PDB file of C-alpha atoms in Angstrom:
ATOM      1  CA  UNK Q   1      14.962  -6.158  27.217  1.00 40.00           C
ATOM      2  CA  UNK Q   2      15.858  -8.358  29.835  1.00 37.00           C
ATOM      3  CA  UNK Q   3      13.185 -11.066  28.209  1.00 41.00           C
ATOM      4  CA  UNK Q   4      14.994 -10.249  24.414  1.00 43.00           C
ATOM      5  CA  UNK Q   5      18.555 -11.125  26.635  1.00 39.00           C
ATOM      6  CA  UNK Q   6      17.663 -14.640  28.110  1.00 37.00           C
ATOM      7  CA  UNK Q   7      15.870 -16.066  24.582  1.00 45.00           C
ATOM      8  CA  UNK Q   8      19.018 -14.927  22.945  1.00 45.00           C
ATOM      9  CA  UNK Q   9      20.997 -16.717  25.352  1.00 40.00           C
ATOM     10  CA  UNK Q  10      18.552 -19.629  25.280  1.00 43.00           C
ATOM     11  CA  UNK Q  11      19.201 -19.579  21.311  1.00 43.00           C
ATOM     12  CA  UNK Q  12      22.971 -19.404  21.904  1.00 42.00           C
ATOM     13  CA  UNK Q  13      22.833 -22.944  24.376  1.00 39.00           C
ATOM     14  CA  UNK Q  14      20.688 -24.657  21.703  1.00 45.00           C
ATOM     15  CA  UNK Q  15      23.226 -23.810  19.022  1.00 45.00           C
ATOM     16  CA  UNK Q  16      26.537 -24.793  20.981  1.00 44.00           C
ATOM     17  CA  UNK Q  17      27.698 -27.397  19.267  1.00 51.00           C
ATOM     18  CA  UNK Q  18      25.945 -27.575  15.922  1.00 70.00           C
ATOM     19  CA  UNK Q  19      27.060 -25.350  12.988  1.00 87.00           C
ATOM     20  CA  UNK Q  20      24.785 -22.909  11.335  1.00 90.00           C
ATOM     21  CA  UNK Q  21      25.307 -21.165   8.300  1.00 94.00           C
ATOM     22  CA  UNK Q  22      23.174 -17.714   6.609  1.00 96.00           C
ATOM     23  CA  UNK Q  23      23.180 -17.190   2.845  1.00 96.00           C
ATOM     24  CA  UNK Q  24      21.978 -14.314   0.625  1.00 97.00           C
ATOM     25  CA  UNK Q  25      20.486 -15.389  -2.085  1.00 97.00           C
ATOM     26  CA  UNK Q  26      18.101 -13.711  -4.914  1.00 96.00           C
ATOM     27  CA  UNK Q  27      14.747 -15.953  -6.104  1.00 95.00           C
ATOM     28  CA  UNK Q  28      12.824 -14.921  -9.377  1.00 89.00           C
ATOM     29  CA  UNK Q  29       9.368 -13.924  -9.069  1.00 81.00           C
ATOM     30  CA  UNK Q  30       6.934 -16.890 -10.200  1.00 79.00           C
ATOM     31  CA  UNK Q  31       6.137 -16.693 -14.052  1.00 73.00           C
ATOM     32  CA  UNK Q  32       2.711 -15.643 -13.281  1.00 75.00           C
ATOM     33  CA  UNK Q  33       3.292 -12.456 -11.065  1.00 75.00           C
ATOM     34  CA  UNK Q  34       2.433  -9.132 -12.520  1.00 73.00           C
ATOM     35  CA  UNK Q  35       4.876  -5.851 -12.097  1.00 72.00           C
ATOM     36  CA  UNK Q  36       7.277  -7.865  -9.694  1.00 76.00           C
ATOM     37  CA  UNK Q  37      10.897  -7.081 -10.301  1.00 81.00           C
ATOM     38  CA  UNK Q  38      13.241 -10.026 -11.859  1.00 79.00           C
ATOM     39  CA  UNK Q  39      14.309 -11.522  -8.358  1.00 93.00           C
ATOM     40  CA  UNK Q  40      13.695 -10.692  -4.533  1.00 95.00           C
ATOM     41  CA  UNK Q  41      16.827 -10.801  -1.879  1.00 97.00           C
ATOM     42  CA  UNK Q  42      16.347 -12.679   1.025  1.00 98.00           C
ATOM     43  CA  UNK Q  43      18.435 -14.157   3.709  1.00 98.00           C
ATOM     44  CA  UNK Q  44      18.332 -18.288   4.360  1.00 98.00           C
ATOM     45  CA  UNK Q  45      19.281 -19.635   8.038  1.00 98.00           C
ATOM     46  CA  UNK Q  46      19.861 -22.967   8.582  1.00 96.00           C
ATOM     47  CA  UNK Q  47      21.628 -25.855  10.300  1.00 93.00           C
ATOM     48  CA  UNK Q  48      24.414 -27.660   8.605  1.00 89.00           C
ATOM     49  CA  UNK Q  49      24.012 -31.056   8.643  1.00 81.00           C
ATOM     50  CA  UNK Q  50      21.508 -34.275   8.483  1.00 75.00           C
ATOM     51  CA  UNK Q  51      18.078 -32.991   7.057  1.00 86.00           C
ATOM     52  CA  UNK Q  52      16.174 -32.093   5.007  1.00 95.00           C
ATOM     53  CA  UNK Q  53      14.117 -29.517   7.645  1.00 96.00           C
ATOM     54  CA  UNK Q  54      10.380 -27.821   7.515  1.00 97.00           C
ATOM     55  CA  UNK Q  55      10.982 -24.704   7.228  1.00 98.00           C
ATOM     56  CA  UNK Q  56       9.582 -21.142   7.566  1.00 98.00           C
ATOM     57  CA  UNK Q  57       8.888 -17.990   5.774  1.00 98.00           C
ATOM     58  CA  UNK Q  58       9.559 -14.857   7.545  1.00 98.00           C
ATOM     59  CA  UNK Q  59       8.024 -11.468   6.298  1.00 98.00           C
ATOM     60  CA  UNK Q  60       9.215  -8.215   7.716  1.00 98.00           C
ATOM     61  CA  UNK Q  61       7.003  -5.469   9.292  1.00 98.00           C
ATOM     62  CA  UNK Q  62       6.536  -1.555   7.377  1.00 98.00           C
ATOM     63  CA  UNK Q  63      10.321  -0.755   8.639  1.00 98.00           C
ATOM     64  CA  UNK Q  64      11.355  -3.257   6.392  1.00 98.00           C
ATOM     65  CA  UNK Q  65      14.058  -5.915   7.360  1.00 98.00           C
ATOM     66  CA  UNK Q  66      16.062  -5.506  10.703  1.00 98.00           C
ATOM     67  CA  UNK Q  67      17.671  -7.186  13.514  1.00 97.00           C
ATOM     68  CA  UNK Q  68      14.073  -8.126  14.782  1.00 98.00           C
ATOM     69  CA  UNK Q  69      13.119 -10.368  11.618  1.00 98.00           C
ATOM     70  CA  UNK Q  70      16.829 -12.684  11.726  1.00 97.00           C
ATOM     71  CA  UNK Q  71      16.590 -12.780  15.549  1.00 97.00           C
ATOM     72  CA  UNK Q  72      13.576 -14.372  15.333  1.00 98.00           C
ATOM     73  CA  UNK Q  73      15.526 -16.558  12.111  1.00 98.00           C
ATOM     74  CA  UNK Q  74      17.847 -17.632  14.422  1.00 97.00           C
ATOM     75  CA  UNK Q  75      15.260 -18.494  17.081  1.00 97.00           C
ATOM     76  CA  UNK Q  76      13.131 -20.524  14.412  1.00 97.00           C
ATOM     77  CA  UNK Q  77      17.167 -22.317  13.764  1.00 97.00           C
ATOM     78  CA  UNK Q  78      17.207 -23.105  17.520  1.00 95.00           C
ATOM     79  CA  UNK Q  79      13.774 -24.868  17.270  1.00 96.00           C
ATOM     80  CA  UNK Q  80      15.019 -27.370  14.186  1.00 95.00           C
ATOM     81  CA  UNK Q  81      13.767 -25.147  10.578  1.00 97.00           C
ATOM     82  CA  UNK Q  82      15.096 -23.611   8.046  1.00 98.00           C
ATOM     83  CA  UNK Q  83      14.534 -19.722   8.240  1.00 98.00           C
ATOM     84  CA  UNK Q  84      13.714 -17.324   5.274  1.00 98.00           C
ATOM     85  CA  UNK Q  85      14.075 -13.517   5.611  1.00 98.00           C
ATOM     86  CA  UNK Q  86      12.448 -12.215   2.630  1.00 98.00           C
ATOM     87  CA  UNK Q  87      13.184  -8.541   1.874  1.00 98.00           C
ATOM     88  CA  UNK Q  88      10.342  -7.393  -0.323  1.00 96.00           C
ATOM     89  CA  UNK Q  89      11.060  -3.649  -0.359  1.00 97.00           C
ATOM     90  CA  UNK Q  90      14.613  -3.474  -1.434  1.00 95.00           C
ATOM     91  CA  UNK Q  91      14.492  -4.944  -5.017  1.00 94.00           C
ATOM     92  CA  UNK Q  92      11.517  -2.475  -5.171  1.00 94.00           C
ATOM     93  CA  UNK Q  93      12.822   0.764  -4.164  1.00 94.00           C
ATOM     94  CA  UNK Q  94      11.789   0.658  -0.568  1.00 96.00           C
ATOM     95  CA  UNK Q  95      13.174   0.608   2.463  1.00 97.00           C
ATOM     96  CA  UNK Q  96       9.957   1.829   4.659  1.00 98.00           C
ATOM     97  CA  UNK Q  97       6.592   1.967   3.574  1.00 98.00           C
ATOM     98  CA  UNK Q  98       5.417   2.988   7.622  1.00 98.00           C
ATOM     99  CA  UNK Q  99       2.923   5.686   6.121  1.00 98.00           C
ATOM    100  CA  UNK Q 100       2.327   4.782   2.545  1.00 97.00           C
ATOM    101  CA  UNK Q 101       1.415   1.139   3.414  1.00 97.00           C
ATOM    102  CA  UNK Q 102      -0.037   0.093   0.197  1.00 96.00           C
ATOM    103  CA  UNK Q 103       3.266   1.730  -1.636  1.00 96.00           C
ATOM    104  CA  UNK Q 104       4.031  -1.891  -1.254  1.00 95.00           C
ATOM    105  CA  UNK Q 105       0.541  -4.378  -1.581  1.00 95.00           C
ATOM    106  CA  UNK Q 106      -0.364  -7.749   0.342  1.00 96.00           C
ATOM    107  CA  UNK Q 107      -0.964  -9.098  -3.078  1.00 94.00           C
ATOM    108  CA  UNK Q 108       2.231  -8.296  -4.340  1.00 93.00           C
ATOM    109  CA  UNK Q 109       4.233  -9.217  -1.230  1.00 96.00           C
ATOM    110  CA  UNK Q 110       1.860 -12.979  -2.041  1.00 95.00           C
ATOM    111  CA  UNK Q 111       4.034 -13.066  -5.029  1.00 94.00           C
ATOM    112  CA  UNK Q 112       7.160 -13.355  -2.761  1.00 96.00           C
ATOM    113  CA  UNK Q 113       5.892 -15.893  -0.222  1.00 97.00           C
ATOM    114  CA  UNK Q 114       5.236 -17.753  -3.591  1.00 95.00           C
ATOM    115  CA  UNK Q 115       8.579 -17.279  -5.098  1.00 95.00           C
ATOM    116  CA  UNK Q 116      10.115 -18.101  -1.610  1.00 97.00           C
ATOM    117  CA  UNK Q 117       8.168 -21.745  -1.559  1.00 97.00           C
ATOM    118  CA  UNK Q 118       9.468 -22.612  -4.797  1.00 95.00           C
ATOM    119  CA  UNK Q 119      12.911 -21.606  -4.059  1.00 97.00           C
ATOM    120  CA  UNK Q 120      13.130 -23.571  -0.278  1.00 98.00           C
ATOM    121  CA  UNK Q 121      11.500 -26.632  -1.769  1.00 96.00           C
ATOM    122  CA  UNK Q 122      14.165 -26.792  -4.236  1.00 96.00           C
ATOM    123  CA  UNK Q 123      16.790 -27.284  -1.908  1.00 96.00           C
ATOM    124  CA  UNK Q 124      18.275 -30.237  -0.608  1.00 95.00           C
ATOM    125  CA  UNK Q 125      17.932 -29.098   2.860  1.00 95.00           C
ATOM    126  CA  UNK Q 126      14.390 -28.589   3.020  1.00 96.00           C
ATOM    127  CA  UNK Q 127      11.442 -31.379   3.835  1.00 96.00           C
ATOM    128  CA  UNK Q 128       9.260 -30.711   0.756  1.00 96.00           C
ATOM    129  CA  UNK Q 129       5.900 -29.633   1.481  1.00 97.00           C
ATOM    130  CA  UNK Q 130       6.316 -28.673   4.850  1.00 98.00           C
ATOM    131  CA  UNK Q 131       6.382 -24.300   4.878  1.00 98.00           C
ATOM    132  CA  UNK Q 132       5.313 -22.148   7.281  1.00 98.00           C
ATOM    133  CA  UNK Q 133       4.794 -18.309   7.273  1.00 98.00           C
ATOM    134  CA  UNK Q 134       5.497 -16.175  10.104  1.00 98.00           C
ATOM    135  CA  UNK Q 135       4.533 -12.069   9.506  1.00 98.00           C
ATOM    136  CA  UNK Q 136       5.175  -8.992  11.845  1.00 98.00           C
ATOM    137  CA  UNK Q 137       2.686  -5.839  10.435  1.00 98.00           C
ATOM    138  CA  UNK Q 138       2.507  -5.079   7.376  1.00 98.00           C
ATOM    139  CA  UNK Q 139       4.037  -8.836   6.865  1.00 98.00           C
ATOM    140  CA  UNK Q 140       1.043 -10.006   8.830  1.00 98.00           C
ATOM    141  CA  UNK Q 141      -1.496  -7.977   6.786  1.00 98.00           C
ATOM    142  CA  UNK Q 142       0.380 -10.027   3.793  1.00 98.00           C
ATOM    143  CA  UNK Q 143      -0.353 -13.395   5.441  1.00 98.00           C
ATOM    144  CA  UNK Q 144      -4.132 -12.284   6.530  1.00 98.00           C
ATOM    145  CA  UNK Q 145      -4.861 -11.937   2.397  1.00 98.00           C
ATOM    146  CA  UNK Q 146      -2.398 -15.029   1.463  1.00 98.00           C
ATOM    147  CA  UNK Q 147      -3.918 -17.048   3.458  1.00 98.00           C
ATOM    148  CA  UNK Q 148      -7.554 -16.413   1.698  1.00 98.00           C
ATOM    149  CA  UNK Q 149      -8.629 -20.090  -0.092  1.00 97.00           C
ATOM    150  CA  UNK Q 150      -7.647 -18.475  -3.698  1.00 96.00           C
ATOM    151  CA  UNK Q 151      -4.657 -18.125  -3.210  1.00 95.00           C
ATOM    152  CA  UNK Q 152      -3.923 -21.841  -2.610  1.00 95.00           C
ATOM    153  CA  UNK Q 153      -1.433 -21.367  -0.041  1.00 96.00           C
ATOM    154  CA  UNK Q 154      -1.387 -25.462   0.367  1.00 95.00           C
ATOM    155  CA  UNK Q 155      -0.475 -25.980  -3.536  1.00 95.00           C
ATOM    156  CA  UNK Q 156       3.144 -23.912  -3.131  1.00 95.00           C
ATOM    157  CA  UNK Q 157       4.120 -26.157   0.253  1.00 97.00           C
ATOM    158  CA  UNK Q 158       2.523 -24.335   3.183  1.00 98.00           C
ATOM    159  CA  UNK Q 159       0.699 -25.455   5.894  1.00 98.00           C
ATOM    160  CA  UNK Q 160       0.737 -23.292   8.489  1.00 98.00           C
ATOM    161  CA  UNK Q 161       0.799 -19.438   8.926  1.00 98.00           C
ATOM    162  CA  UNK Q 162       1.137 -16.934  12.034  1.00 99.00           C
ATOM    163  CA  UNK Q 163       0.493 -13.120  11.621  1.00 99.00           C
ATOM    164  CA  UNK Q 164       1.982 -10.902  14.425  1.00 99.00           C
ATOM    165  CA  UNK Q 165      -0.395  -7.530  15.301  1.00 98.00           C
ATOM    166  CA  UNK Q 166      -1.918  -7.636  11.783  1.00 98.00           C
ATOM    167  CA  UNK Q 167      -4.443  -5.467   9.564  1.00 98.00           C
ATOM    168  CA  UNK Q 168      -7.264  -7.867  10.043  1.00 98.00           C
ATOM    169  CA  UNK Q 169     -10.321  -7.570   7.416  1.00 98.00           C
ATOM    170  CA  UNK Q 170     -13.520  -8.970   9.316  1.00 98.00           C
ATOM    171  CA  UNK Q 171     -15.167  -8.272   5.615  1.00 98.00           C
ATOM    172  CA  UNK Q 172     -12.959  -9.829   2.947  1.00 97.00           C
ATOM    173  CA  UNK Q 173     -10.616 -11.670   4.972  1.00 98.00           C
ATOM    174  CA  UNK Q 174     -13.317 -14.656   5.904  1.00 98.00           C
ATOM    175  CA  UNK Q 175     -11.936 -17.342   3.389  1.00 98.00           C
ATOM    176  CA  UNK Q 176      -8.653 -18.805   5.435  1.00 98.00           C
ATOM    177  CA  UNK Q 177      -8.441 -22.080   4.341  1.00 95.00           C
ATOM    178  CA  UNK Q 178      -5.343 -23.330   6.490  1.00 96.00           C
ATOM    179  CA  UNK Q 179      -4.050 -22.868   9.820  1.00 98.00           C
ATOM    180  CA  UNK Q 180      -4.052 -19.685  10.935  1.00 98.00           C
ATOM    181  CA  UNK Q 181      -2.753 -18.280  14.270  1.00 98.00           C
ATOM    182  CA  UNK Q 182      -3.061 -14.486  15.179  1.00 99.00           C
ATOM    183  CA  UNK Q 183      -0.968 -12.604  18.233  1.00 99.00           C
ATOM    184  CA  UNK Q 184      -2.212  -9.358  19.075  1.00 98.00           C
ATOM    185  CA  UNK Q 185      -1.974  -6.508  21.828  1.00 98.00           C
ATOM    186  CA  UNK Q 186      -5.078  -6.002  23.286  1.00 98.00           C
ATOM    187  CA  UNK Q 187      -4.382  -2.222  23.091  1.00 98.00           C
ATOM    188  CA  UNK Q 188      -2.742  -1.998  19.454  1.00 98.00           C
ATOM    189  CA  UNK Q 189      -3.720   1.789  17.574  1.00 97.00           C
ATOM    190  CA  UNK Q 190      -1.894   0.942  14.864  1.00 98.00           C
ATOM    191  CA  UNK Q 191      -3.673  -2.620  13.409  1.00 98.00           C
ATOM    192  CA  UNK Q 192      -7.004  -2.217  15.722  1.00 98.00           C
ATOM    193  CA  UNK Q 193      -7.273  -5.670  17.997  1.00 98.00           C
ATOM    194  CA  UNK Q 194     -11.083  -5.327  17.697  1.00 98.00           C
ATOM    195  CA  UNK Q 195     -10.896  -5.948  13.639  1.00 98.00           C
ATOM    196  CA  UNK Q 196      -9.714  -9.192  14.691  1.00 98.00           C
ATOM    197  CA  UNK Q 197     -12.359  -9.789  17.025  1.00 98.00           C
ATOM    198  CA  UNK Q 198     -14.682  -9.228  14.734  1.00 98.00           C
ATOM    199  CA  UNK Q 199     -13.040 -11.314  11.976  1.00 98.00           C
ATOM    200  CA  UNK Q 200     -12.947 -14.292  14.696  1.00 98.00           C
ATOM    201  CA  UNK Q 201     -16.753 -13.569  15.655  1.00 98.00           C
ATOM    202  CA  UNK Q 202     -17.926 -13.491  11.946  1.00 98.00           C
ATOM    203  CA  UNK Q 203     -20.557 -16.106  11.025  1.00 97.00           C
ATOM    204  CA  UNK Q 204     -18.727 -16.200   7.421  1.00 97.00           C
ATOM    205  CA  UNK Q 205     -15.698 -17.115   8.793  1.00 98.00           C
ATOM    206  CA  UNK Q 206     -14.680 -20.193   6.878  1.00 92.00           C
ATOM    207  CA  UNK Q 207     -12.908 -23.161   8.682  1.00 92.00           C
ATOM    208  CA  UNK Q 208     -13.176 -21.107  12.147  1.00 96.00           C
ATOM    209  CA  UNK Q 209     -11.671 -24.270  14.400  1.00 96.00           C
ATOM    210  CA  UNK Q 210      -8.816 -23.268  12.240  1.00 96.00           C
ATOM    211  CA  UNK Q 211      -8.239 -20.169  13.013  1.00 98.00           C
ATOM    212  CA  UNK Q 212      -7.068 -19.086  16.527  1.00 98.00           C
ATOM    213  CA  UNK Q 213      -6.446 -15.338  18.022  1.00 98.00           C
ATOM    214  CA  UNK Q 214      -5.316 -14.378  20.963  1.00 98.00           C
ATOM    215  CA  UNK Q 215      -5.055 -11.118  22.675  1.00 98.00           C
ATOM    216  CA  UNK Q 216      -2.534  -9.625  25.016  1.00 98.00           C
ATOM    217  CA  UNK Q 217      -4.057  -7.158  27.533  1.00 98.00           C
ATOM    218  CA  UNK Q 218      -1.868  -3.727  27.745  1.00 98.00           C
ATOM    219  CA  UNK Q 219       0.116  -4.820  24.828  1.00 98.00           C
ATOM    220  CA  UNK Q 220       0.964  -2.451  22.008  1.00 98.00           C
ATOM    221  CA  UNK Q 221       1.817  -2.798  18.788  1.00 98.00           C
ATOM    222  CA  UNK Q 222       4.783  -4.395  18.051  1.00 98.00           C
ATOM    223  CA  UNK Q 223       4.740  -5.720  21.273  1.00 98.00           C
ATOM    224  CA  UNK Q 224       7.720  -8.711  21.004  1.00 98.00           C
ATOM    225  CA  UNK Q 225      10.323  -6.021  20.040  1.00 98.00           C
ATOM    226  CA  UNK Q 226      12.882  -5.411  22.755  1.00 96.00           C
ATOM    227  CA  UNK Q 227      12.138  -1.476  22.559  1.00 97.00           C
ATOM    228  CA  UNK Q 228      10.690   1.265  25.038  1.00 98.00           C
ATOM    229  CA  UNK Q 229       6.973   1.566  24.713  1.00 98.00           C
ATOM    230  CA  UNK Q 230       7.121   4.681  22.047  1.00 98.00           C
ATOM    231  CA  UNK Q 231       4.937   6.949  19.928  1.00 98.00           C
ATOM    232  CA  UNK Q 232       5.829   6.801  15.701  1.00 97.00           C
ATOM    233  CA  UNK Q 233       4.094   7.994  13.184  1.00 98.00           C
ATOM    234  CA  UNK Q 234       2.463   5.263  10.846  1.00 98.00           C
ATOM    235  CA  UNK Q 235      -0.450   4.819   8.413  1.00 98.00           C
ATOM    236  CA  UNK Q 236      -3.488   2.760   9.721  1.00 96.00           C
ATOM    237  CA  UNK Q 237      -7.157   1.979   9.137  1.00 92.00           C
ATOM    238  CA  UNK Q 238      -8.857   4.879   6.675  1.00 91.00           C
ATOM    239  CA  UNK Q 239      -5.312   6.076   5.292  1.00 94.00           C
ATOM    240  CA  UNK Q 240      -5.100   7.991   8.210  1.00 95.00           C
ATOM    241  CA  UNK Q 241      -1.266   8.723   8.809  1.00 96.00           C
ATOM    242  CA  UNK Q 242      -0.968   9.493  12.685  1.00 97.00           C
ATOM    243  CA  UNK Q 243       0.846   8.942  16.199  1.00 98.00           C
ATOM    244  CA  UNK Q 244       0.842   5.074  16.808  1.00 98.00           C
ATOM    245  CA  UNK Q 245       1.998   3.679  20.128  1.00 98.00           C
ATOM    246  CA  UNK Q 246       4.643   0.797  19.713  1.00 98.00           C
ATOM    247  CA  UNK Q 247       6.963  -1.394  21.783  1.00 98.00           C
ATOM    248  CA  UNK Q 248       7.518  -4.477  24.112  1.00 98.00           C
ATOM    249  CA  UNK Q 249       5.456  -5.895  26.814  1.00 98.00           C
ATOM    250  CA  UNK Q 250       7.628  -8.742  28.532  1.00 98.00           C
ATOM    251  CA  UNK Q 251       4.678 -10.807  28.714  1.00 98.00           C
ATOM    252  CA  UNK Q 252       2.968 -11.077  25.781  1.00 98.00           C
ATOM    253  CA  UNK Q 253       6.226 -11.490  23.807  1.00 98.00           C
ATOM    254  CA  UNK Q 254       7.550 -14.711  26.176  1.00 98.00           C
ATOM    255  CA  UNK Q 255       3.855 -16.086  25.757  1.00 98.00           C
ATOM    256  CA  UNK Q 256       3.744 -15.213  21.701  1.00 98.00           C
ATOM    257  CA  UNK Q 257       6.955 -17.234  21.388  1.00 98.00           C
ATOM    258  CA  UNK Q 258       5.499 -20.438  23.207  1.00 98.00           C
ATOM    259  CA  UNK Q 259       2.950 -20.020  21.514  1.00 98.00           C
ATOM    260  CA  UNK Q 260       4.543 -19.850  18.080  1.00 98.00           C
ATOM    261  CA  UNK Q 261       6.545 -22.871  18.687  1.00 98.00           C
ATOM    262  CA  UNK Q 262       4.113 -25.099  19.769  1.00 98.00           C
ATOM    263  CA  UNK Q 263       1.664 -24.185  17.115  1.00 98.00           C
ATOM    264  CA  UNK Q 264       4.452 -25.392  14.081  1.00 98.00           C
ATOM    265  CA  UNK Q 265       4.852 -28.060  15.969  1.00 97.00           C
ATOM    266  CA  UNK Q 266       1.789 -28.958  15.497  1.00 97.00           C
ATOM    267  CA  UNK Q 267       1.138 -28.145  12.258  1.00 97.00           C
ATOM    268  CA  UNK Q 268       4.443 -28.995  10.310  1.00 97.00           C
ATOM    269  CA  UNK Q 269       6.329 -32.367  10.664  1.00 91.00           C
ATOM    270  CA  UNK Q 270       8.880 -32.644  13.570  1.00 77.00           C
ATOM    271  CA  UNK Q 271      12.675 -31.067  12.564  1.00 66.00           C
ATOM    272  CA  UNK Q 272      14.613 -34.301  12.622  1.00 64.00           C
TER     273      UNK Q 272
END
């Protein structure tokens, strides 16, 4: 907690002094997306002001959208982007898919992320062609099959992507064909670390110099969230719906956030 206290007063220094703004607004589905509902909500954070900013995708965990996903919105603000919060259970009747996980697919959730690029790069304020994705869960899992080379992430604007404790596939999940980054608790129960390991270890891994992991020792799943380390019940590898351990390890969630911010840094142009 003490850790979630001093970024958000770090966030709060940054920000004295320069006006921000959040909008709700609704983007249509792209033409091509099958059984997607007319338009998805999501929230937009930005500065006010000179630009036009990279900016970044943010996809919610199995809980849906909380206070977790625009914290880290306003963090991404404090570093220079525009910030997306893209709720892709509402419009669809969901508000938690924790143990029905598929209730809600990767593959559609792709649909959103491309829906969400078309939208930010039709904006004045944002530097076309310059995207990110950030995804916590089941908004990792997303990223771990958007990120596969048919998918053509790079065509809708994005460059870079970070998944947060996802499902990782060391069988289908071997054609990334951009920048991937991967931040996982050594201990997770939930989205097992060592299908990562073996994704990162696979000979058919395409582009592996792109692709980094790292792994937090004791860390949980879930492990930035400023919560007590907790038991939940939660669908997971198999369909098996049991007792997952969750919550924050001060550690791993201070180096996860360097390491976010240096790694779209280095893969999307500088916020002006």
């Amino acid at each position: 907690m003490m850790q979630h206290l001093l970024l958000s007063a770090s966030i709060l220094a940054v920000l004295v002094g320069c006006q921000t703004t959040s909008d709700t607004v609704r983007f249509p589905a792209p033409a091509w997306a099958t059984n997607s509902p007319a338009a998805i909500t999501a929230r937009v954070f930005r500065l006010i002001g000179e630009g036009p900013f990279p900016a970044v995708i943010v996809l919610h965990g199995c809980g849906g959208v909380d206070g977790h996903h625009t914290g880290w919105a306003e963090t991404l603000v404090s570093w220079g982007y525009v910030a997306m919060v893209v709720d892709s259970f509402g419009a669809r009747g969901f508000q938690s898919v924790c143990t029905s996980v598929s209730a809600v697919t990767p593959r559609t959730r792709g649909y959103d992320i491309a829906g969400a690029s078309e939208y930010l790069q039709s904006q004045p304020y944002v530097l076309k062609g310059e995207l990110g994705l950030i995804g916590f869960s089941h908004g990792g899992w997303t990223i771990m099959k958007a990120v596969q080379s048919n998918n053509k992430l790079e065509n809708q604007g994005v460059k870079a992507a970070i998944a947060y404790y996802p499902y990782c596939d060391p069988v289908d999940d071997v054609d990334v064909d951009l920048p991937l980054l991967v931040l996982i608790g050594a201990e997770d129960d939930w989205t097992p670390a060592d299908r990562c390991r073996r994704l990162q270890a696979s000979p058919a891994l395409r582009n592996a110099s792109q692709v980094e992991m790292i792994f937090y020792p004791g860390a949980y799943h879930a492990f930035d969230r400023p919560i007590p380390v907790q038991d939940m019940l939660g669908q997971g590898e198999g369909g098996t719906t049991a007792t997952r351990r969750i919550g924050y390890n001060p550690s791993a969630a201070r180096d996860a956030v360097r390491q976010t911010e240096d790694f779209l840094k280095k893969h999307l142009k500088s916020p002006p």
